XYZ file of C-alpha atoms in Angstrom:
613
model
C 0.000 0.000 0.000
C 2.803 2.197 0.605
C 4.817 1.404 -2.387
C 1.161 2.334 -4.488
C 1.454 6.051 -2.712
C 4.576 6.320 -3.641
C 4.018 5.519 -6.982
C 1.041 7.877 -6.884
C 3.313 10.990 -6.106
C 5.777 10.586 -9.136
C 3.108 10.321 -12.112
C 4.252 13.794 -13.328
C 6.673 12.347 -14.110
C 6.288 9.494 -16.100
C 6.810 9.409 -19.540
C 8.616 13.148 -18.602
C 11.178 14.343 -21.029
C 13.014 17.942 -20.487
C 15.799 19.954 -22.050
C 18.727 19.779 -19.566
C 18.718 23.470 -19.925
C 15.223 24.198 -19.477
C 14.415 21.346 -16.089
C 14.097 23.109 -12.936
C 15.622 22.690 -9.754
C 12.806 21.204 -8.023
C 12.185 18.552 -10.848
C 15.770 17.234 -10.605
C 15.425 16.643 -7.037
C 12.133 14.921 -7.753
C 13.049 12.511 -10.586
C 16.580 12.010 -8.275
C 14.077 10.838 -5.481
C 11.454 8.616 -7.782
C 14.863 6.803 -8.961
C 16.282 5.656 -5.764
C 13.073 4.523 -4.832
C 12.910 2.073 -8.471
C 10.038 4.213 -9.336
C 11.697 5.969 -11.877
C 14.231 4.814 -14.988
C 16.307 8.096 -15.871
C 17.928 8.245 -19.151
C 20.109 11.154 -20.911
C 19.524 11.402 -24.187
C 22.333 12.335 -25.870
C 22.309 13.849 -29.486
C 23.670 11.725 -32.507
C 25.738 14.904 -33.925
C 27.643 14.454 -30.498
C 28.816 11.058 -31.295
C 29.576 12.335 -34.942
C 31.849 14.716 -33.866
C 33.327 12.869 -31.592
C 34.282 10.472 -34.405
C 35.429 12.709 -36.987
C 37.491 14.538 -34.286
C 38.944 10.834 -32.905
C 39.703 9.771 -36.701
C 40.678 12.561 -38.525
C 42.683 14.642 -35.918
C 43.345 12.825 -32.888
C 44.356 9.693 -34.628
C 44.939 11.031 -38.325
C 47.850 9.069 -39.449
C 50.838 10.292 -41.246
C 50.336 8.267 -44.399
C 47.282 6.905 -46.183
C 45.860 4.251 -43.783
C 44.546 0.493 -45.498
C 40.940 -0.182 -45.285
C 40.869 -2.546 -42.558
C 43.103 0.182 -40.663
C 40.461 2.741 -40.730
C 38.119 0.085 -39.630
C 40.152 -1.304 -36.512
C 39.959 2.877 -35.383
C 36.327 3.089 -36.404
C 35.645 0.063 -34.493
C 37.566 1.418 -31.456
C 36.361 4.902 -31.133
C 32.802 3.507 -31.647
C 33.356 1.108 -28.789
C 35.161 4.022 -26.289
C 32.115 6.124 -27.040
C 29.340 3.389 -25.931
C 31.510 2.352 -22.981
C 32.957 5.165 -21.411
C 32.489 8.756 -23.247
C 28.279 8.445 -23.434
C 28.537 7.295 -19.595
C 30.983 9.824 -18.468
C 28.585 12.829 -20.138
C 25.598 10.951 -18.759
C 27.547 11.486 -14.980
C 28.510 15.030 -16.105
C 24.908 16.387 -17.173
C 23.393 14.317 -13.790
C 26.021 16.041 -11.616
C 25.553 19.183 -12.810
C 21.710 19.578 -12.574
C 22.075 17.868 -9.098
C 24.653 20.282 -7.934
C 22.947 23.133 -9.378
C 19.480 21.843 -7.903
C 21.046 20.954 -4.421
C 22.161 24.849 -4.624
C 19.088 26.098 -5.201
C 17.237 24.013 -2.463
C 19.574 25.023 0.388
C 19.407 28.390 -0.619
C 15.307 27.963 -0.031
C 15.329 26.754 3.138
C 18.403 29.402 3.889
C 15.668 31.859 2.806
C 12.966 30.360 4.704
C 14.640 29.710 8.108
C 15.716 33.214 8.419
C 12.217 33.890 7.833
C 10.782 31.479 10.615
C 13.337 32.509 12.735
C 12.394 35.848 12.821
C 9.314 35.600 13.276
C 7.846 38.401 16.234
C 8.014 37.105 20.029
C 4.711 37.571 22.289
C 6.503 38.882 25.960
C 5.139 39.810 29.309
C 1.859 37.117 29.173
C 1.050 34.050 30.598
C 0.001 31.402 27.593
C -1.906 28.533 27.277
C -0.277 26.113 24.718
C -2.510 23.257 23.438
C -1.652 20.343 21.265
C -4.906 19.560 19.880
C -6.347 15.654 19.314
C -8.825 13.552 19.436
C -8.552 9.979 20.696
C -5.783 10.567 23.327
C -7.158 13.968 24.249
C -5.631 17.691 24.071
C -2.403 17.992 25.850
C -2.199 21.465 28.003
C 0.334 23.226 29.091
C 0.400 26.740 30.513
C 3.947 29.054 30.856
C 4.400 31.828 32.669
C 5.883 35.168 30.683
C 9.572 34.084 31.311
C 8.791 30.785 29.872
C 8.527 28.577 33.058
C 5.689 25.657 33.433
C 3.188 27.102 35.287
C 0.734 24.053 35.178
C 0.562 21.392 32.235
C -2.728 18.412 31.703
C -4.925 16.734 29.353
C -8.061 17.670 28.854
C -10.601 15.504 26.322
C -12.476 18.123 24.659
C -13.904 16.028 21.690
C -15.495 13.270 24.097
C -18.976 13.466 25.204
C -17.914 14.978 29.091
C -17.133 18.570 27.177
C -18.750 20.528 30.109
C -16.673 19.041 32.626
C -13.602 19.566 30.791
C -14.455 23.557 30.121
C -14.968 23.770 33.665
C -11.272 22.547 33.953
C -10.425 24.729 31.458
C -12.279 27.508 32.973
C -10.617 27.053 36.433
C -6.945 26.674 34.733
C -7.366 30.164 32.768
C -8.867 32.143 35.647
C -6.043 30.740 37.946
C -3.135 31.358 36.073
C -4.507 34.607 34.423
C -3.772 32.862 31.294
C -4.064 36.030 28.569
C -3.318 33.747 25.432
C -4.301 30.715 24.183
C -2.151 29.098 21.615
C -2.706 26.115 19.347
C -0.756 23.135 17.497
C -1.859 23.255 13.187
C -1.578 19.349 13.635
C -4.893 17.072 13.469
C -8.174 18.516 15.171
C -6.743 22.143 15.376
C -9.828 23.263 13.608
C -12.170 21.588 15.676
C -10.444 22.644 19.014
C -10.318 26.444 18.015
C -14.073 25.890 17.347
C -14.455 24.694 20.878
C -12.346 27.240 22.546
C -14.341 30.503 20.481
C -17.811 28.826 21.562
C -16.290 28.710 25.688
C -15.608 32.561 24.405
C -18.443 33.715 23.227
C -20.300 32.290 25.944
C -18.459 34.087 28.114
C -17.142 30.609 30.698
C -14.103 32.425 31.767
C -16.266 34.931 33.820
C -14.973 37.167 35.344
C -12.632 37.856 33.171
C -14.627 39.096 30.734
C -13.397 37.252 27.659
C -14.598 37.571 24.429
C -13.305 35.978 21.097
C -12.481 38.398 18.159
C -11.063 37.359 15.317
C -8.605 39.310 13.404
C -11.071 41.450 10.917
C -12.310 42.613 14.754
C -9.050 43.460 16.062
C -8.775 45.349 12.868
C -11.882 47.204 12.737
C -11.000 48.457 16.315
C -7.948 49.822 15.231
C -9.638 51.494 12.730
C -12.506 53.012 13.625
C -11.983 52.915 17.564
C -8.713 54.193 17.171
C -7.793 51.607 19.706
C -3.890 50.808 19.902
C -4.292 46.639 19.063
C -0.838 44.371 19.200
C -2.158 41.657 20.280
C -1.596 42.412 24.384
C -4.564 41.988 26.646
C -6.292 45.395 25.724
C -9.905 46.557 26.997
C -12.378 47.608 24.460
C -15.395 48.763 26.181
C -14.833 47.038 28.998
C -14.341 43.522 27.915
C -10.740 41.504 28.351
C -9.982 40.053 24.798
C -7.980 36.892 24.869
C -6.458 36.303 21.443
C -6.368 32.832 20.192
C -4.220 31.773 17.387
C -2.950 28.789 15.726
C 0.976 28.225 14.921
C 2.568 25.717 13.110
C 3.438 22.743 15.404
C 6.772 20.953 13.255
C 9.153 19.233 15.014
C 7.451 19.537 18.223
C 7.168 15.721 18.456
C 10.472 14.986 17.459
C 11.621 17.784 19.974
C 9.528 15.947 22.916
C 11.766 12.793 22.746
C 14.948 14.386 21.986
C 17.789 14.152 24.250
C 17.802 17.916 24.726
C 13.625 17.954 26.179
C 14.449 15.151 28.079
C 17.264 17.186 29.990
C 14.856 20.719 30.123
C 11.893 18.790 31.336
C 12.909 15.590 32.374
C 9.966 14.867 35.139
C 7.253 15.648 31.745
C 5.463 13.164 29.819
C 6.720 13.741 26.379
C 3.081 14.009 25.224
C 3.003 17.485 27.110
C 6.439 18.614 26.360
C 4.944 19.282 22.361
C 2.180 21.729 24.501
C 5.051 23.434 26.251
C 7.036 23.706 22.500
C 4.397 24.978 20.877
C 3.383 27.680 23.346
C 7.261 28.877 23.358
C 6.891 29.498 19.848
C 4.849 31.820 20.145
C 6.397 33.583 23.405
C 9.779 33.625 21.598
C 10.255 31.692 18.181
C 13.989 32.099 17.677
C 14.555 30.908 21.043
C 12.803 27.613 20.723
C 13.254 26.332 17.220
C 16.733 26.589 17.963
C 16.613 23.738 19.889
C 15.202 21.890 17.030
C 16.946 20.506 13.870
C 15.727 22.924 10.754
C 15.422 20.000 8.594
C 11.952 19.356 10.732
C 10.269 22.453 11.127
C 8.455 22.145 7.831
C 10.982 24.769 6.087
C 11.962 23.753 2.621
C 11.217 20.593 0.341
C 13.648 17.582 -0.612
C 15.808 18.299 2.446
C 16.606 14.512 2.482
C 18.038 14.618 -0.911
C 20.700 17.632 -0.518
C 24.067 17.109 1.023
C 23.379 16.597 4.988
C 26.469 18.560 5.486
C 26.456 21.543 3.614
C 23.034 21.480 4.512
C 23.442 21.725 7.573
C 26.357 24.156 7.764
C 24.019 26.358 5.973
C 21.152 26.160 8.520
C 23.942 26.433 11.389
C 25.457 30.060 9.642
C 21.664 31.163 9.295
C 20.876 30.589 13.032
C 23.947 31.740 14.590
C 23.133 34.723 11.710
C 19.373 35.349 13.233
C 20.534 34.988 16.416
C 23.181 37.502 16.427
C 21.223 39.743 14.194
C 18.807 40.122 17.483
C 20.479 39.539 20.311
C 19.579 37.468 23.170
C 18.419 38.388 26.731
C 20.930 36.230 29.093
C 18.613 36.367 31.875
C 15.915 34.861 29.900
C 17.625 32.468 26.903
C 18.030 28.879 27.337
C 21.687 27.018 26.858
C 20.844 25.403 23.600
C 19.980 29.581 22.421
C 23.410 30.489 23.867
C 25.264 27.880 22.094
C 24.518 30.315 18.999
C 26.075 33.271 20.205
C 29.214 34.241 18.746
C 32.180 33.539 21.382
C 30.006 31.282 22.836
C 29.908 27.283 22.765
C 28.857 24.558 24.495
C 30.762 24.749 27.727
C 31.049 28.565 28.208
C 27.105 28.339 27.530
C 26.741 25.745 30.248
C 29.039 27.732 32.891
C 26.724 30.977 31.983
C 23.722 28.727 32.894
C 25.239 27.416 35.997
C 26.536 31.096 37.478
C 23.098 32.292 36.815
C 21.124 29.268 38.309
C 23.530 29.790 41.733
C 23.984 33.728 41.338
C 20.804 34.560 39.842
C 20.540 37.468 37.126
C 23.378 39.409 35.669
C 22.785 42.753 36.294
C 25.624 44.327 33.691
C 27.524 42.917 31.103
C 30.775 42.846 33.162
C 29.532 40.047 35.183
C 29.594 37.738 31.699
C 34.002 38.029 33.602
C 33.013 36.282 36.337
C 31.995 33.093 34.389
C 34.431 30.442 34.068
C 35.987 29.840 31.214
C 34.980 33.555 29.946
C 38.013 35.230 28.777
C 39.034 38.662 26.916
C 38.681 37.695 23.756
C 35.500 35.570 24.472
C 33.766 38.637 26.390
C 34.642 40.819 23.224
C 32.933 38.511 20.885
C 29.875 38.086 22.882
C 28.971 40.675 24.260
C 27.946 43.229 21.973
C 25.101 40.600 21.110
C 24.030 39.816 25.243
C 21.385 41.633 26.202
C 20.521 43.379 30.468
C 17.009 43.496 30.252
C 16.096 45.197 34.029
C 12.548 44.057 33.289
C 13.523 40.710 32.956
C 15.298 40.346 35.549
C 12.631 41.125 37.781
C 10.202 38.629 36.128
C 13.243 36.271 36.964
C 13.356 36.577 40.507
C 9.786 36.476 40.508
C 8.931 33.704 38.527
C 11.972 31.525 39.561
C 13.200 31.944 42.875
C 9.776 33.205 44.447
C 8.905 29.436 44.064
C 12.650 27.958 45.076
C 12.861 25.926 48.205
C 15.676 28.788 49.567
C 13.222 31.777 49.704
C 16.470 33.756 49.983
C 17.606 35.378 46.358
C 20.983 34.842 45.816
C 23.106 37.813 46.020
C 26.440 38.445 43.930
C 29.158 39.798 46.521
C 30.141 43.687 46.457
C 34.240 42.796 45.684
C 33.781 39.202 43.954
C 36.813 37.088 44.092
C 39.227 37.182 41.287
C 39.136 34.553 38.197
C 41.786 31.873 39.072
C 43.623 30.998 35.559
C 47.198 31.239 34.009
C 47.948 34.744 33.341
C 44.903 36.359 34.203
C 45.024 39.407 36.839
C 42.195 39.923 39.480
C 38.964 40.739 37.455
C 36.787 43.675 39.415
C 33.727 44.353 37.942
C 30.713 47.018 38.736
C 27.426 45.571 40.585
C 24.957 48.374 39.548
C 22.789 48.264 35.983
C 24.321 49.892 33.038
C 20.991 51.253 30.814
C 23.675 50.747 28.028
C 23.480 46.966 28.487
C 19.802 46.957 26.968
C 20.872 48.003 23.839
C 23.197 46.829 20.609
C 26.071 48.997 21.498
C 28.807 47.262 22.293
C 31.155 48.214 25.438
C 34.205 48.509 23.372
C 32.047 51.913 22.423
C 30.531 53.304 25.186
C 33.320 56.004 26.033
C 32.464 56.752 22.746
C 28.659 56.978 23.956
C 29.356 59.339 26.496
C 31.481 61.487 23.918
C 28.455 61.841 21.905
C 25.864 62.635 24.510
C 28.135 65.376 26.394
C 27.800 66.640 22.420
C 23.841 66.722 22.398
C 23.553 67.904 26.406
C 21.520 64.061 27.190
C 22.171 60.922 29.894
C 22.383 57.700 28.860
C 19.813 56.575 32.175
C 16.432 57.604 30.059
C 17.532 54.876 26.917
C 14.831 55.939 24.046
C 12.736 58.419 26.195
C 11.313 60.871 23.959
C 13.560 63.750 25.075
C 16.790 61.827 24.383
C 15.578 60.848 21.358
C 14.559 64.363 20.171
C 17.879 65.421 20.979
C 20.055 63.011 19.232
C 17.175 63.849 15.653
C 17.713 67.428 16.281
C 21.657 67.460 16.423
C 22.049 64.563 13.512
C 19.429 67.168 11.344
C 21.976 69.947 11.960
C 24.707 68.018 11.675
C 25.764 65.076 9.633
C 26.435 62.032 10.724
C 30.012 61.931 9.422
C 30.735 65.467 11.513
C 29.406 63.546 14.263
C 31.770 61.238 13.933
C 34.506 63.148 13.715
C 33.698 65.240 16.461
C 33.286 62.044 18.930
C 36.647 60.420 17.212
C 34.869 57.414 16.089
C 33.380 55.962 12.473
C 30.245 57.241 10.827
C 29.301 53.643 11.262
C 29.949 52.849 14.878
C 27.815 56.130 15.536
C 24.980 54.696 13.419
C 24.736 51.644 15.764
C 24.625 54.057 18.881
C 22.366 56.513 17.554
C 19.868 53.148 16.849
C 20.785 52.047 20.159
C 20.178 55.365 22.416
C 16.737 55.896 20.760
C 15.355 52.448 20.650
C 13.075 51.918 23.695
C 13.566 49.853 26.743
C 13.543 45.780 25.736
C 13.154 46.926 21.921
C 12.973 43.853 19.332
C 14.278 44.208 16.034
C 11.753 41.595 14.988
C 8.789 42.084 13.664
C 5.644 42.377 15.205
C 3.400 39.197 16.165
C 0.000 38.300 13.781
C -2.215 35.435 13.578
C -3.874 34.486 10.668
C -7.233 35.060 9.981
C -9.149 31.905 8.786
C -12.926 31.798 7.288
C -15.294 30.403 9.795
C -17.002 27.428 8.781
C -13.954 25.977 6.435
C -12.269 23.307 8.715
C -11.528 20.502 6.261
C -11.351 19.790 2.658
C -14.753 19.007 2.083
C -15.237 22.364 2.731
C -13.738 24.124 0.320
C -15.439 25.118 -2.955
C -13.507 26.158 -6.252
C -13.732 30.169 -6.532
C -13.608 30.767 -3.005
C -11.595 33.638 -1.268
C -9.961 32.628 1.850
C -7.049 34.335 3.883
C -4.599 32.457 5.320
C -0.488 32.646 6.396
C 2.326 31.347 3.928
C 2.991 27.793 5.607
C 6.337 26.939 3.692
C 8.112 28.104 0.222
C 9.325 25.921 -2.235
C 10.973 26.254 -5.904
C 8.048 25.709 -7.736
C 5.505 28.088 -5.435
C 4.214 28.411 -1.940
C 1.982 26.213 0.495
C -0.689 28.314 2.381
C -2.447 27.004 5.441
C -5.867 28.192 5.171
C -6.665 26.159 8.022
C -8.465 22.597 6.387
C -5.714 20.294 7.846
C -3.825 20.670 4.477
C -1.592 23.508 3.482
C -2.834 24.504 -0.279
C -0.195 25.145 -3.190
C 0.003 29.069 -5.060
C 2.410 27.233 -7.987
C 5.051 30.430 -9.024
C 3.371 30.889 -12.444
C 0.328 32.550 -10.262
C 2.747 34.872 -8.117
C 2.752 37.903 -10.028
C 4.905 41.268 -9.899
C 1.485 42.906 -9.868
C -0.110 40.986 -7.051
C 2.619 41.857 -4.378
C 3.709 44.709 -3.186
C 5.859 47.459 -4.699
C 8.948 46.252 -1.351
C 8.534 42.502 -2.895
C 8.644 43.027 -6.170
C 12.015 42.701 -6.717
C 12.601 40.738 -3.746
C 14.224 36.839 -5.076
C 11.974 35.073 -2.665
C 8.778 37.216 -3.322
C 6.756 35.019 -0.538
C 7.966 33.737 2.514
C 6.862 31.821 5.506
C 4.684 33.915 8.042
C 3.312 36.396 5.343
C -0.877 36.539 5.311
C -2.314 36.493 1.579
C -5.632 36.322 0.267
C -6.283 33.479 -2.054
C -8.810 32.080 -4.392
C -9.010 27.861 -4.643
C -8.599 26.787 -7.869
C -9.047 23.430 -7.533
C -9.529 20.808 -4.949
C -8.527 17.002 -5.730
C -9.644 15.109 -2.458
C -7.819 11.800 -3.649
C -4.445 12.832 -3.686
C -5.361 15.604 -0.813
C -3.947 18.295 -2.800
C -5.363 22.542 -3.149
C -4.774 24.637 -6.143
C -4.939 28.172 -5.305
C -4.192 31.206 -6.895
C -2.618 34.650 -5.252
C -4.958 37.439 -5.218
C -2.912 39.864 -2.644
C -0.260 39.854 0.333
C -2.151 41.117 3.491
C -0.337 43.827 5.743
């Protein structure tokens, strides 16, 4: 039966014949697959006027004698170059052409799912709210699992909402969400995630989770709020006459299996069924994506197509450059990352990422930078790498002690001594370092720079304590408008570019995020499978995964639907994507129209009518 669904997926390509020069990436790696599986005979056709040339070139100038050869001479080198061609020169450009579109194809896929992790990766965090993370089912019920805003398990269960006791379970539900002031509810794309939002909007709209008020909008509402209320909507816990929203959405939920029963869950949650370890994965994602598909391998996060049929290891060098890329590119709050997140930052591996975790775990948050000197194994030239992308979030570091030690059996906090002892090691003087909060730490400046910071503010009359209050930041517009940056520069004895990164970084806000800002896709009510879905309907739904033939859009039926390239048009994107190489990407929100629905082979044609904002 398997072998027959195999079969089933290659019948493009049977009886398929392409120029070499016209066969696209993703076909290659297709017809590549279908052969190792015996599905698929591959042959090369090779023009005749090849082998003529080859034999006029063998005969009359490779081999040309001097004299005038006999007749059975000329037929003995006939013979031969005839036979060299069959045996090894029509072989050898058979290997050559196969190589080449492989290589070339192999190219083109990595650079996909280059593309589309960096995409995934940075992907918006929710902070500062307590979530609800569900991984939805049927049979074996929903698994729960509910975090508190710095990511710890608050409370995690199972509750069987597809069963015939639904109004006990809500009332379990009901008692879980008023306890924990749960704000968000979050749920797994995997099998009954239609039906279970469906539950949880009814327990909304009847208003169960009294008193706090909760009403279900979907995204048109939180829209036409915006819009006509004037209301401020990012998806926090807002009031709009007087009722407590609590925003549901659905993320996508790869990997989170094959995360529960990895070696690396098993050490983070080692007392959890792995069952409820995918609820506390896929409620991370959502509270800080980059920081929890990290910990996962990229080849199973649903990011690219034929990643079994590339080179594992360039693959994967790829994938390791684009996290350590993302991760650098936004920094990481040390009081708040986990070790597998810190492996990533540059300077940083294993070990030193381990000590960090251990110093913090016994010391409790670092309160400046200069306490990354006190870890072992932390060096000069290690500190200087790292910590220009380590981050001192003081608001963090409060919903640490709160969160962690509040419930530790020692009710005392841990407190780092006044005149810490020195760092034992060969060569290395007593290291000294400050105990008080630097307001520079928050920010992207590095410390290498921030003489260089105080230069420039004693030039625009500001302090560095109010980091991206409105007056600072009116200063440092006003004196860059009347002076360029490159006086600037000069003036402060530094390069226009290092003042770049510390104008960004003084008027940035407190715990600013270069990522973008969180959405959730807005599905049509009443579409929750296949059966569904009529040809020439208009749906809206969030760009699942890119390939090299189009994009797969989960319009929320179970089964992401296919826009093939041919119906992504310059004029149906916008004017910033036009040009763009990868003009969709995973995350974005389009509106689509279905094209065609074929329930046997469970595949959806749509066509692209318009990205969403």
């Amino acid at each position: 039966k398997n072998k027959d669904k195999d079969i089933d997926k290659f019948q493009l390509y049977f009886d398929f014949t392409c120029n070499v020069q016209r066969i696209q990436p993703h076909q290659t790696l297709a017809i590549n697959r279908g052969e190792s599986l015996k599905i698929l005979t591959v042959k090369v056709n090779i023009p005749d006027r090849v082998k003529s040339d080859f034999s006029s070139w063998c005969i009359n100038s490779r081999w040309r004698p001097k004299i005038i050869p006999k007749a059975e001479h000329q037929l003995i080198i006939k013979n031969a170059v005839e036979d060299s061609y069959k045996r090894l020169v029509l072989p050898f450009l058979t290997r050559s052409y196969r190589t080449k579109l492989t290589a070339a194809a192999e190219k083109e896929s990595i650079a996909m799912f280059v593309r589309n992790l960096r995409q995934r990766l940075l992907v918006g965090p929710v902070r500062g709210s307590v979530i609800m993370g569900v991984d939805p089912g049927y049979k074996h019920g929903c698994k729960v699992a509910i975090l508190s805003p710095t990511s710890q398990i608050l409370h995690t269960d199972i509750v069987y909402l597809h069963h015939s006791s639904q109004q006990s379970q809500a009332d379990k539900l009901r008692h879980l969400i008023v306890k924990y002031s749960c704000t968000r509810i979050v749920i797994g794309n995997g099998t009954a995630c239609r039906e279970t939002e469906a539950y949880f909007s009814q327990l909304i709209s009847r208003r169960l989770f009294h008193p706090l008020d909760v009403s279900y909008w979907t995204a048109q509402d939180y829209r036409h709020v915006a819009l006509h209320q004037e209301a401020s909507i990012d998806f926090e816990t807002v009031r709009v006459h007087d009722l407590t929203i609590l925003p549901l959405s659905i993320t996508n939920e790869a990997g989170a299996s094959i995360y529960s029963v990895s070696p690396e869950a098993v050490k983070e949650m080692p007392e959890l069924d792995p069952n409820l370890r995918s609820a506390v994965s896929i409620a991370r994602r959502v509270q800080d994506p980059l920081a929890e598909l990290v910990k996962i391998d990229p080849k199973h996060i649903g990011i690219g197509t034929y990643q079994h049929d590339v080179s594992s290891s360039a693959l994967k060098a790829a994938l390791d450059g684009v996290v350590q890329e993302c991760v650098s590119f936004v920094g990481v709050d040390i009081n708040m990352c986990s070790e597998t997140l810190m492996r990533h930052v540059a300077g940083l591996n294993a070990g030193r990422a381990r000590s960090i975790a251990e110093w913090r775990e016994q010391n409790g948050p670092f309160i400046n930078r200069e306490q990354l000197k006190l870890v072992k194994g932390m060096g000069p030239k290690t500190y200087q790498q790292c910590a220009g992308f380590i981050r001192i979030n003081p608001q963090t570091s409060v919903l640490f002690f709160f969160f962690v030690f509040s419930n530790s059996a020692n009710s005392s906090l841990p407190q780092v001594p006044e005149n810490p002892a020195a760092k034992k090691g060969k060569g290395k003087a007593c290291v000294k370092v400050s105990t008080s909060f630097n307001p520079l730490d928050q920010t992207c400046i590095h410390p290498e720079s921030y003489h260089v910071v105080q230069r420039f503010l004693s030039i625009v009359g500001g302090r560095a304590d109010p980091i991206g209050s409105p007056r600072l930041r009116q200063r440092v517009e006003d004196k860059v408008r009347s002076s360029s940056v490159e006086e600037l520069a000069r003036t402060a004895d530094t390069s226009p570019e290092t003042l770049k990164l510390i104008i960004d970084g003084l008027t940035q806000p407190p715990g600013f995020d270069i990522r973008q800002n969180f959405g959730q896709a807005d599905f049509k009510q009443g579409i929750v499978s296949m059966s569904d879905l009529r040809v020439g309907a208009v749906l809206t739904g969030r760009v699942d995964n890119t390939a090299l033939f189009g994009a797969f859009v989960d319009i929320g039926v179970g089964r992401s639907g296919l826009i093939h390239k041919s119906n992504i048009t310059p004029d149906k994107l916008p004017i910033s994507q036009r040009r763009r190489s990868l003009a969709l990407g995973p995350g974005e929100r389009v509106e689509v129209r279905v094209l065609n629905v074929d329930h046997q082979r469970g595949r959806i044609g749509l066509d692209l009518i318009r990205v969403l904002p």
